[in-house]
Short mmCIF file of C-alpha atoms in Angstrom, two decimals:
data_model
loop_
_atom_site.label_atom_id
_atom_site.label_comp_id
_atom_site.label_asym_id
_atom_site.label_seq_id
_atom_site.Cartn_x
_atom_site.Cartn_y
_atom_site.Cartn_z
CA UNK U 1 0.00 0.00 0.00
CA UNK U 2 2.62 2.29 0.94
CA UNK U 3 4.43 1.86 -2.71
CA UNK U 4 0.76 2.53 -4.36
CA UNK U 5 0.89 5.68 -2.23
CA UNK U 6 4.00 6.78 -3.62
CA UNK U 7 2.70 5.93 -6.99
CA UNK U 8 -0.37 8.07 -7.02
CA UNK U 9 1.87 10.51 -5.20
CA UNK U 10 4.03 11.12 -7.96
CA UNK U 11 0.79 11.08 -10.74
CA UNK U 12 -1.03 13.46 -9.08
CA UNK U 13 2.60 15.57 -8.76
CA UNK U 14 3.14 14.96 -12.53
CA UNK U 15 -0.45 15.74 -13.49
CA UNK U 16 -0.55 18.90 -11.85
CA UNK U 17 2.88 19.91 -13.68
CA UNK U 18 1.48 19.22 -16.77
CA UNK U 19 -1.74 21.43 -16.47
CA UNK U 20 0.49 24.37 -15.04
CA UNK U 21 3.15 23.86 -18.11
CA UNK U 22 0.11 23.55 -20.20
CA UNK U 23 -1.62 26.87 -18.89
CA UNK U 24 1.72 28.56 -18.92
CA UNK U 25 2.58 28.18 -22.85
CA UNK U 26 -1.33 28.53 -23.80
CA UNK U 27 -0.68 31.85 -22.06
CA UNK U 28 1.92 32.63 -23.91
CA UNK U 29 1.24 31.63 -27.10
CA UNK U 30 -2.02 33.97 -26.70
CA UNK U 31 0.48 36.95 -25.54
CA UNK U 32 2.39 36.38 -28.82
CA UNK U 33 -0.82 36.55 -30.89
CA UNK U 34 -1.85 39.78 -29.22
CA UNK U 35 0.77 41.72 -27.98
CA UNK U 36 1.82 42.97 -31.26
CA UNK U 37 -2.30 44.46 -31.56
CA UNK U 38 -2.14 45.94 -28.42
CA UNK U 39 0.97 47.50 -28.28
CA UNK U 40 0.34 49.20 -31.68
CA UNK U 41 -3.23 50.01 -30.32
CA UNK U 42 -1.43 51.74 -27.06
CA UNK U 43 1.17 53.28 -29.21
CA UNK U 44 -1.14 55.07 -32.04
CA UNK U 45 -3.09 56.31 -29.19
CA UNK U 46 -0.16 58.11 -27.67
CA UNK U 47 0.82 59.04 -31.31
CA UNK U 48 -2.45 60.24 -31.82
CA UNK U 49 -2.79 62.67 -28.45
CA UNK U 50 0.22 64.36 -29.19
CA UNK U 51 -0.74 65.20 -32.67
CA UNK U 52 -3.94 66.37 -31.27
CA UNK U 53 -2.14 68.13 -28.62
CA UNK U 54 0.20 69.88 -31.67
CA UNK U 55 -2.92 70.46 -33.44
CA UNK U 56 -4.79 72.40 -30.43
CA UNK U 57 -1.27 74.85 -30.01
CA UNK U 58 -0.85 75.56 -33.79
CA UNK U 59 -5.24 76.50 -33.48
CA UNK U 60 -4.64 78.33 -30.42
CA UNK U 61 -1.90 80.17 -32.06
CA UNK U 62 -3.96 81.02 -35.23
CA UNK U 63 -6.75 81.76 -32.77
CA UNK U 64 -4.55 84.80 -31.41
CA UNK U 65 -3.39 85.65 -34.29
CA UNK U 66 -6.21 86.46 -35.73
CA UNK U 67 -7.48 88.33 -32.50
CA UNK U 68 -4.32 90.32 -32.16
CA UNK U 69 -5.10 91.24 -36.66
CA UNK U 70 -8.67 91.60 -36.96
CA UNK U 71 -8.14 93.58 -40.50
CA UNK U 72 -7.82 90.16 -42.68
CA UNK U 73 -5.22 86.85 -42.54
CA UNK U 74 -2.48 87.32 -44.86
CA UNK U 75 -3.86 84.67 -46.81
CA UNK U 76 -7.48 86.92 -47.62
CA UNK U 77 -9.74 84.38 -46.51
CA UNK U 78 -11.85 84.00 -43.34
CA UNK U 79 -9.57 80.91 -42.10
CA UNK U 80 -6.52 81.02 -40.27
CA UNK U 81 -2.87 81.34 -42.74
CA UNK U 82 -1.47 77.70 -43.89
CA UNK U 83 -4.79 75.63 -43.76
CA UNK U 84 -7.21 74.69 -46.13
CA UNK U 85 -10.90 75.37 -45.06
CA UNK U 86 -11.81 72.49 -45.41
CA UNK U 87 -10.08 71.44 -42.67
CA UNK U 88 -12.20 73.56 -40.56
CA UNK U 89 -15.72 73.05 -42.09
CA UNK U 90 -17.07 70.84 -44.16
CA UNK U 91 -18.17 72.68 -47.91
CA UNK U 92 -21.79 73.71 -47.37
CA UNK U 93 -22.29 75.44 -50.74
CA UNK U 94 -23.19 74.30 -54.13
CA UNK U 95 -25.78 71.87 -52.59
CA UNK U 96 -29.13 72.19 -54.17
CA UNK U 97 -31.90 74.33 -52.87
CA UNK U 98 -34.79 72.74 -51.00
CA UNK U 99 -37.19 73.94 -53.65
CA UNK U 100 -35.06 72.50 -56.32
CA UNK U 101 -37.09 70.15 -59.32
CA UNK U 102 -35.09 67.81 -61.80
CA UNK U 103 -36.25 65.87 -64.31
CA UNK U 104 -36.84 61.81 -63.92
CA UNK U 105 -35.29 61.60 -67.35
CA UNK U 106 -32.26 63.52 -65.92
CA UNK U 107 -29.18 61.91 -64.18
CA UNK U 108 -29.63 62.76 -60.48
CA UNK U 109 -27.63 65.86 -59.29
CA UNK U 110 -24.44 65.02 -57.05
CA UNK U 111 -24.88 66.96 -54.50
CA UNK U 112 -29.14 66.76 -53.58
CA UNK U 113 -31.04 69.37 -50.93
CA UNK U 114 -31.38 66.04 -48.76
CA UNK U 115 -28.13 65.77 -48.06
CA UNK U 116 -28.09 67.61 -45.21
CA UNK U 117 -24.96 66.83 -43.62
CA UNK U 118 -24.53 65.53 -40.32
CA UNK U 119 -26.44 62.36 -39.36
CA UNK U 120 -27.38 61.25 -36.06
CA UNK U 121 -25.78 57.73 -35.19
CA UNK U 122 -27.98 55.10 -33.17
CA UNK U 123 -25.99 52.37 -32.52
CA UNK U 124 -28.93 50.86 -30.46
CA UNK U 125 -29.15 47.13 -31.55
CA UNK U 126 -32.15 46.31 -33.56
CA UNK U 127 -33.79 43.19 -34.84
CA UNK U 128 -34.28 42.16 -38.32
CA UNK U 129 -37.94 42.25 -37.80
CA UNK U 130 -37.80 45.96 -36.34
CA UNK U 131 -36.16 46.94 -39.69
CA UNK U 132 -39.19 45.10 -42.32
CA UNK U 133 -41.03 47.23 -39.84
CA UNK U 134 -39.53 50.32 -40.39
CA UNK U 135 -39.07 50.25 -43.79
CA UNK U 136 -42.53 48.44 -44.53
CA UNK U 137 -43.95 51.04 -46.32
CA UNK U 138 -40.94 51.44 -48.88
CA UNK U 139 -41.59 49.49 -51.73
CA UNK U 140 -39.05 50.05 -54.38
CA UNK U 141 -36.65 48.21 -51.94
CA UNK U 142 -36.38 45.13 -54.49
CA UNK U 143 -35.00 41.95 -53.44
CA UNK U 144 -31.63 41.76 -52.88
CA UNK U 145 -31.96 45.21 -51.35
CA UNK U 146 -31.67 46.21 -54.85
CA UNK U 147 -33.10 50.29 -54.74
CA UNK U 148 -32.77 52.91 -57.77
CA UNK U 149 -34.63 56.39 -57.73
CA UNK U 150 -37.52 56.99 -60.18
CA UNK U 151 -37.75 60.85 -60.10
CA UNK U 152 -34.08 60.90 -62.13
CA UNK U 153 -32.16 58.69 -63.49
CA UNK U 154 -29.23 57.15 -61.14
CA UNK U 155 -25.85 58.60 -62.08
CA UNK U 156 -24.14 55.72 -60.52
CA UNK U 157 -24.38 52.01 -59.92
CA UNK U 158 -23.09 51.34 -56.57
CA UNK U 159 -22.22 47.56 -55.11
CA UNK U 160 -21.64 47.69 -51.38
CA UNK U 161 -19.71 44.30 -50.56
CA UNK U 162 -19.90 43.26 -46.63
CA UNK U 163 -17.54 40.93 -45.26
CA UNK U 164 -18.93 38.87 -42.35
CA UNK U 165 -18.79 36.35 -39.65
CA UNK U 166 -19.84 36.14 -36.28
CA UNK U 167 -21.77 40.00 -36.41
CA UNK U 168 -25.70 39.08 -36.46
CA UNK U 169 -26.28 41.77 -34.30
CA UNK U 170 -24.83 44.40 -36.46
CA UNK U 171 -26.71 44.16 -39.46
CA UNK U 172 -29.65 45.42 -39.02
CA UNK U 173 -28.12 48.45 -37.30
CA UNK U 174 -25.53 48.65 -40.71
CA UNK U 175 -29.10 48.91 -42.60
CA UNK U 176 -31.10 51.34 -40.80
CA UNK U 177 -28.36 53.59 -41.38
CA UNK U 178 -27.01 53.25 -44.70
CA UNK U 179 -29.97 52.46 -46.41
CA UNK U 180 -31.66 55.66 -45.57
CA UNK U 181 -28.65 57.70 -46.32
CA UNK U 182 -27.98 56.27 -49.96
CA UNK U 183 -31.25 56.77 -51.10
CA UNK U 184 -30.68 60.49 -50.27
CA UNK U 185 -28.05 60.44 -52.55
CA UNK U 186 -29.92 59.21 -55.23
CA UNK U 187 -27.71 56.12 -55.82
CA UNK U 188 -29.25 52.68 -57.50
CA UNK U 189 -27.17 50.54 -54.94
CA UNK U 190 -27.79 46.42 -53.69
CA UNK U 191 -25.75 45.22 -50.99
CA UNK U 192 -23.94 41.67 -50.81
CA UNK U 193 -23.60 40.19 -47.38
CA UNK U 194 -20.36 37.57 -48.36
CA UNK U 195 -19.87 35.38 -45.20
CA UNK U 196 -17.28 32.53 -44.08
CA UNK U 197 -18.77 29.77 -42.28
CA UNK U 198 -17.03 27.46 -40.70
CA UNK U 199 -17.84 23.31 -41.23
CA UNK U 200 -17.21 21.91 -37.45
CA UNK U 201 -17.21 18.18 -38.47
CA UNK U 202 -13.74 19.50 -40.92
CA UNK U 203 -11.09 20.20 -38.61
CA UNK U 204 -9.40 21.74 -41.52
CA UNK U 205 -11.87 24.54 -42.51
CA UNK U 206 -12.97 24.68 -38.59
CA UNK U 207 -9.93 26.47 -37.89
CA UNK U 208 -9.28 28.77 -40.39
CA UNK U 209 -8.61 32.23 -39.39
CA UNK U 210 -10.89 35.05 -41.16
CA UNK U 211 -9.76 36.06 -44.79
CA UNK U 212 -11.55 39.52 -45.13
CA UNK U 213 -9.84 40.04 -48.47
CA UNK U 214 -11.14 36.48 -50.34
CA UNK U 215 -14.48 37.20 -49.21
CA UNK U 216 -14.25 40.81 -51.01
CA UNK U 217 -13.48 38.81 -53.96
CA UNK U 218 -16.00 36.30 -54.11
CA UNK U 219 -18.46 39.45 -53.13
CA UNK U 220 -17.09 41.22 -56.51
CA UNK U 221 -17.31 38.16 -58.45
CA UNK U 222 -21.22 37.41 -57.43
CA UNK U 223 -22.02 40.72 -57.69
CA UNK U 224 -21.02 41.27 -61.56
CA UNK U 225 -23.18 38.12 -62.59
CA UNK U 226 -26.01 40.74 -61.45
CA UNK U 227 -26.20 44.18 -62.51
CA UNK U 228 -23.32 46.35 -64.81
CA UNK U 229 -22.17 48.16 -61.99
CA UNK U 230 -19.99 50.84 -62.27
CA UNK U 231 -18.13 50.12 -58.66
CA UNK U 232 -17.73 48.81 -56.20
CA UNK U 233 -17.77 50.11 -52.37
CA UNK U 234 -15.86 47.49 -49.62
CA UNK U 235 -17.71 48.17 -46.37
CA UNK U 236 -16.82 46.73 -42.97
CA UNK U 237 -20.16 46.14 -41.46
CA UNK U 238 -19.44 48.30 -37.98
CA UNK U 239 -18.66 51.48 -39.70
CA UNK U 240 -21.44 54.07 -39.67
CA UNK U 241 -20.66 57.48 -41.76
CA UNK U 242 -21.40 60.39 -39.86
CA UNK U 243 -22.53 62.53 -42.72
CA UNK U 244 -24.74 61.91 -45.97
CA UNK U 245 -22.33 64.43 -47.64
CA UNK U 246 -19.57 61.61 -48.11
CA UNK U 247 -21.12 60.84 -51.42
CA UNK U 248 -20.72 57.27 -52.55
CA UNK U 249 -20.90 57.80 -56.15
CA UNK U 250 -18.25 56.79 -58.48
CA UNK U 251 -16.69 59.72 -59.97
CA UNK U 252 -13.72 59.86 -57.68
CA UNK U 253 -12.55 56.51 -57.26
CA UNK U 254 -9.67 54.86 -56.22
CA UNK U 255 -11.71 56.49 -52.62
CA UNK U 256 -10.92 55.55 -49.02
CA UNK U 257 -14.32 56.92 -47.51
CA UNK U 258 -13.72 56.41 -43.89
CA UNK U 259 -10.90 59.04 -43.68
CA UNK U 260 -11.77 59.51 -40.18
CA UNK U 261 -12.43 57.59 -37.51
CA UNK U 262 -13.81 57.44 -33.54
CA UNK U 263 -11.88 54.64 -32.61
CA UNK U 264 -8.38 56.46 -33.80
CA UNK U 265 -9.57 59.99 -32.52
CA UNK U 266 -10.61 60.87 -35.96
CA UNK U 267 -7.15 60.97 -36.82
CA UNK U 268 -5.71 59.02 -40.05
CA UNK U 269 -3.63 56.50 -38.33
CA UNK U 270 -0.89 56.79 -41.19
CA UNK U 271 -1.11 57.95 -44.80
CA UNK U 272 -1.50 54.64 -46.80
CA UNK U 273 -4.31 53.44 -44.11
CA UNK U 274 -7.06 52.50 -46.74
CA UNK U 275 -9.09 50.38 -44.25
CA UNK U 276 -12.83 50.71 -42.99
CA UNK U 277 -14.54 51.67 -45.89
CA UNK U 278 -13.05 51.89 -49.07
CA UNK U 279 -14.09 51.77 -53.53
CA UNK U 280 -12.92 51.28 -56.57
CA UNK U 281 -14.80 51.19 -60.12
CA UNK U 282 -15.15 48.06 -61.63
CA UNK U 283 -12.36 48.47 -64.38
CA UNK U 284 -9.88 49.59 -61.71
CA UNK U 285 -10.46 46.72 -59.95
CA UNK U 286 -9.95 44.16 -62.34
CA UNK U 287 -6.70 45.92 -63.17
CA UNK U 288 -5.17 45.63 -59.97
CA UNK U 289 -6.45 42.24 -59.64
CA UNK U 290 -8.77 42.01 -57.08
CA UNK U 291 -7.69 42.11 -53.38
CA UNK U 292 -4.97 39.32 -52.61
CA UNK U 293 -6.28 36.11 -51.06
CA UNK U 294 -3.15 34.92 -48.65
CA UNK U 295 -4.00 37.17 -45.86
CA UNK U 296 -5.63 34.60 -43.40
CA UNK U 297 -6.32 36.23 -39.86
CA UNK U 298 -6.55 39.68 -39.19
CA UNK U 299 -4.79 43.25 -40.78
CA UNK U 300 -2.46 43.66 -43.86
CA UNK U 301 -4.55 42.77 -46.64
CA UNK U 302 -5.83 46.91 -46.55
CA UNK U 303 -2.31 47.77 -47.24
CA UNK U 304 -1.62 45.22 -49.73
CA UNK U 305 -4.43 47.04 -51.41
CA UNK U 306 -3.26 50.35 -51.43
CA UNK U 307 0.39 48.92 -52.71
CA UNK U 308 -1.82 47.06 -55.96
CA UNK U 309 -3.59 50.45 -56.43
CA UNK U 310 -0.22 52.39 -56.24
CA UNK U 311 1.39 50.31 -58.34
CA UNK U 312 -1.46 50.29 -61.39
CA UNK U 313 -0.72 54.37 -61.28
CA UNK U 314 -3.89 55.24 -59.64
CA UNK U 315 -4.04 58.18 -56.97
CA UNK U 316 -6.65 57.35 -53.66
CA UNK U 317 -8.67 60.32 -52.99
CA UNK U 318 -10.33 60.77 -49.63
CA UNK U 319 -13.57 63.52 -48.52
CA UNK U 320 -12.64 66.75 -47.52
CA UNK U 321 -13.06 68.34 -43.56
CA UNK U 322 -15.02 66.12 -41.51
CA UNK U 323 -17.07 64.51 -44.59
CA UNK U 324 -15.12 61.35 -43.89
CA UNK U 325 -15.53 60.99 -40.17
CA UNK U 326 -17.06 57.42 -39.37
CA UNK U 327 -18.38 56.05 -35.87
CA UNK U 328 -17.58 52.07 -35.15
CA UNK U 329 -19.99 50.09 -33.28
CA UNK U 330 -18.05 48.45 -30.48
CA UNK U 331 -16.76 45.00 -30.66
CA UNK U 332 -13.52 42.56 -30.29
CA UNK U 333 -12.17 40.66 -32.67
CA UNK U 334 -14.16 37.52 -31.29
CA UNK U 335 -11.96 34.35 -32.98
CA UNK U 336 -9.84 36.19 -34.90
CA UNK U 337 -5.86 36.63 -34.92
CA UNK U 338 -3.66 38.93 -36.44
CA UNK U 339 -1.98 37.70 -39.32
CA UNK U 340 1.76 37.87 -38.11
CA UNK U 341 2.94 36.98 -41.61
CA UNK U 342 1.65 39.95 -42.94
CA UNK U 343 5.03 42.00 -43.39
CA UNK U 344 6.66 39.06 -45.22
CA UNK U 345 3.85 39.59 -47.75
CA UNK U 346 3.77 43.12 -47.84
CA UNK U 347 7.16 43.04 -49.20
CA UNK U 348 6.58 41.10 -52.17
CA UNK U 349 3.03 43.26 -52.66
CA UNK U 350 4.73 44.18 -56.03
CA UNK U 351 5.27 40.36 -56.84
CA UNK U 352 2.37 38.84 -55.74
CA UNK U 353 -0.34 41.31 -57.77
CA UNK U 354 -0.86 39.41 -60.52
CA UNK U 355 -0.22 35.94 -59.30
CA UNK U 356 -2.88 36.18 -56.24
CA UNK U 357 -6.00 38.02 -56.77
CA UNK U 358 -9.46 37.53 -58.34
CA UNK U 359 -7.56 35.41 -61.39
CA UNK U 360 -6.58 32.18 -58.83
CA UNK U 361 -9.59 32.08 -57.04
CA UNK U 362 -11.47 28.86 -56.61
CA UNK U 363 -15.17 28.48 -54.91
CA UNK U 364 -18.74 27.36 -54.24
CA UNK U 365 -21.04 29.79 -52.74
CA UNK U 366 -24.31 29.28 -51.12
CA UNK U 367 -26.68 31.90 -52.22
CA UNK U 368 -29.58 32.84 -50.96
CA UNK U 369 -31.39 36.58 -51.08
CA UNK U 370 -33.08 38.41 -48.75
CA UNK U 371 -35.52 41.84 -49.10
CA UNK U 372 -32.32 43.83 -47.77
CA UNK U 373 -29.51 41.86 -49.20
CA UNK U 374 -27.94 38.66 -51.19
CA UNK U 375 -26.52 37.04 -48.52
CA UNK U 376 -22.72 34.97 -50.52
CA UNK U 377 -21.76 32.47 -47.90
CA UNK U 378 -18.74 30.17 -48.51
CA UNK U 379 -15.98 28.06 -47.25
CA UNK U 380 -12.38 29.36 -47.47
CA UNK U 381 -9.40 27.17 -47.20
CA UNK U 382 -6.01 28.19 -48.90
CA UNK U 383 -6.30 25.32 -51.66
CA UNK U 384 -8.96 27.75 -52.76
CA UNK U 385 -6.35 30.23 -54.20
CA UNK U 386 -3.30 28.74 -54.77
CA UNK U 387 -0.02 30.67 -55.44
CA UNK U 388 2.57 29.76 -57.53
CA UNK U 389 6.08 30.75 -56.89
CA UNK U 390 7.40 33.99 -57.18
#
């Protein structure tokens, strides 16, 4: 008895060392998947408050200059010397008057009296049967939400590609807002809801990481078997614009819409940041090849972008002032990683364009279409877009 003692001794000794080893490397193994987020989350923010803080002292300095010279700047206008206006206020002229008629047989003006600016956000959640309910009585919504105006004729066709997993509740919030706001602008618009599901009973698609940019893709893909549009708009599903002004039409494309956001202090986080909400035309985006498939997990794939659209001699625009300022409904990345090999690919960005893209793109969707959208869903594994070697 006294050697079984010993026995059991030494089990329950090695079996509690192996849950503590166990704990301790799942631990870190977590830290090395996260620390890099966080400590460029921490380290923007403390970018970002002492731009704001340089920002405040160069206004507070224009401020008493202007006090101190009460004549006129040096630069004639009614805005301090060095900075463009629109810095200061977004443009509030050239919109139409209220008592303004077109023509149906017309193409709809740009800039329409019911764009009024500044939108109020309610990021309340919402279920999908409170929005049939509040948009019950609007029946040009087709299926698909598929909408055009009838009292002109749509100067754009506009394809708003979702990418999605794992954000139910955030729908029908995305809807009540944007909806609303591009049928002030007199767009013909649908939206495409392309989602990665996971298959349990397959370890090997189980576990893969999200692939925002293959989903954009597929979206694209779907979405020209439907309608000729004219572009395409890539819209994370938590960003809300804060003003109808920040027209979604195509005229200005290569665009990166959501210039400013809440969660980086409404400050652009660097200059090639093309993330959020961003649009191309259709031509330009078969040109650069589509977004590139290999970034599994989360972050990169925005920059590899902006590196195709660079390289294919195109210039991104962005709104002017506050036009592009954009609230995010709150969430965490629930499942998802950040893609650490993301710098190894951002190097080759230049090799890689026209190797990975919309032309090696393999896959089976699931359709099915709703009154507010076509809902893509698929399953993503890397054997889906193979690479050959560059």
């Amino acid at each position: 008895m006294s050697l079984l003692g010993k026995v059991l001794r030494v089990s329950n000794r090695s079996i509690l060392a192996f849950i503590f080893f166990f704990s301790f490397s799942s631990s870190c193994l977590y830290f090395i998947y996260v620390a890099p987020g966080i400590a460029n989350t921490y380290l923007f923010m403390v970018q970002a408050r002492g731009i704001m803080l340089r920002e405040n002292v160069k206004t507070i300095g224009h401020l008493i200059r202007l006090y101190t010279n009460k004549n006129a700047t040096m630069n004639g206008t009614d805005y301090p010397e060095g900075n463009n206006s629109s810095d200061y206020l977004a443009q509030t002229t050239m919109y139409l008057p209220e008592n303004f008629t077109y023509s149906p047989y017309q193409a709809c003006p740009e800039k329409l009296p019911y764009m009024r600016g500044l939108i109020s956000i309610n990021m309340s959640e919402i279920s999908f049967d409170e929005i049939q309910e509040v948009f019950s009585k609007d029946l040009d919504i087709e299926p698909g939400g598929h909408w055009k105006p009838k009292d002109c004729k749509p100067r754009w066709k506009v394809a708003i590609l979702i990418p999605f997993r794992n954000r139910h509740e955030h729908l029908p919030i995305f809807f009540r807002h944007l909806i609303p706001m591009l049928q002030k602008q007199r767009l013909e618009f649908a939206f495409y809801v392309v989602e990665q599901f996971l298959l349990c009973f397959r370890i090997k698609s189980g576990t893969q990481p999200f692939n925002r940019a293959m989903l954009f893709n597929v979206g694209f893909k779907e979405a020209m078997k439907d309608v000729a549009w004219d572009c395409v708009i890539f819209h994370d599903v938590d960003h809300l614009p804060e003003n109808d002004r920040n027209y979604y039409g195509c005229g200005e494309m290569p665009r990166h819409f959501a210039a400013k956001l809440d969660k980086y202090m409404y400050i652009l986080p660097y200059n090639e940041f093309f993330g959020g909400v961003s649009g191309l035309t259709v031509e330009q985006f078969k040109k650069i090849n589509g977004f590139p498939n290999a970034f599994w997990g989360w972050g990169g794939e925005d920059d590899d972008l902006w590196n195709r659209v660079h390289y294919a001699g195109y210039n991104v625009t962005r709104p002017e002032g506050d036009l592009g300022k954009y609230k995010s409904i709150p969430h965490h990345h629930r499942g998802e990683v950040q893609f650490l090999g993301r710098y190894k690919l951002l190097r080759y960005s230049r090799e890689r364009q026209y190797i990975d893209g919309l032309n090696n793109l393999i896959y089976t969707p699931k359709i099915l279409v709703g009154r507010f959208y076509k809902n893509i869903t698929v399953n993503l594994i890397p054997e889906l877009a193979p690479v050959r070697d560059y």
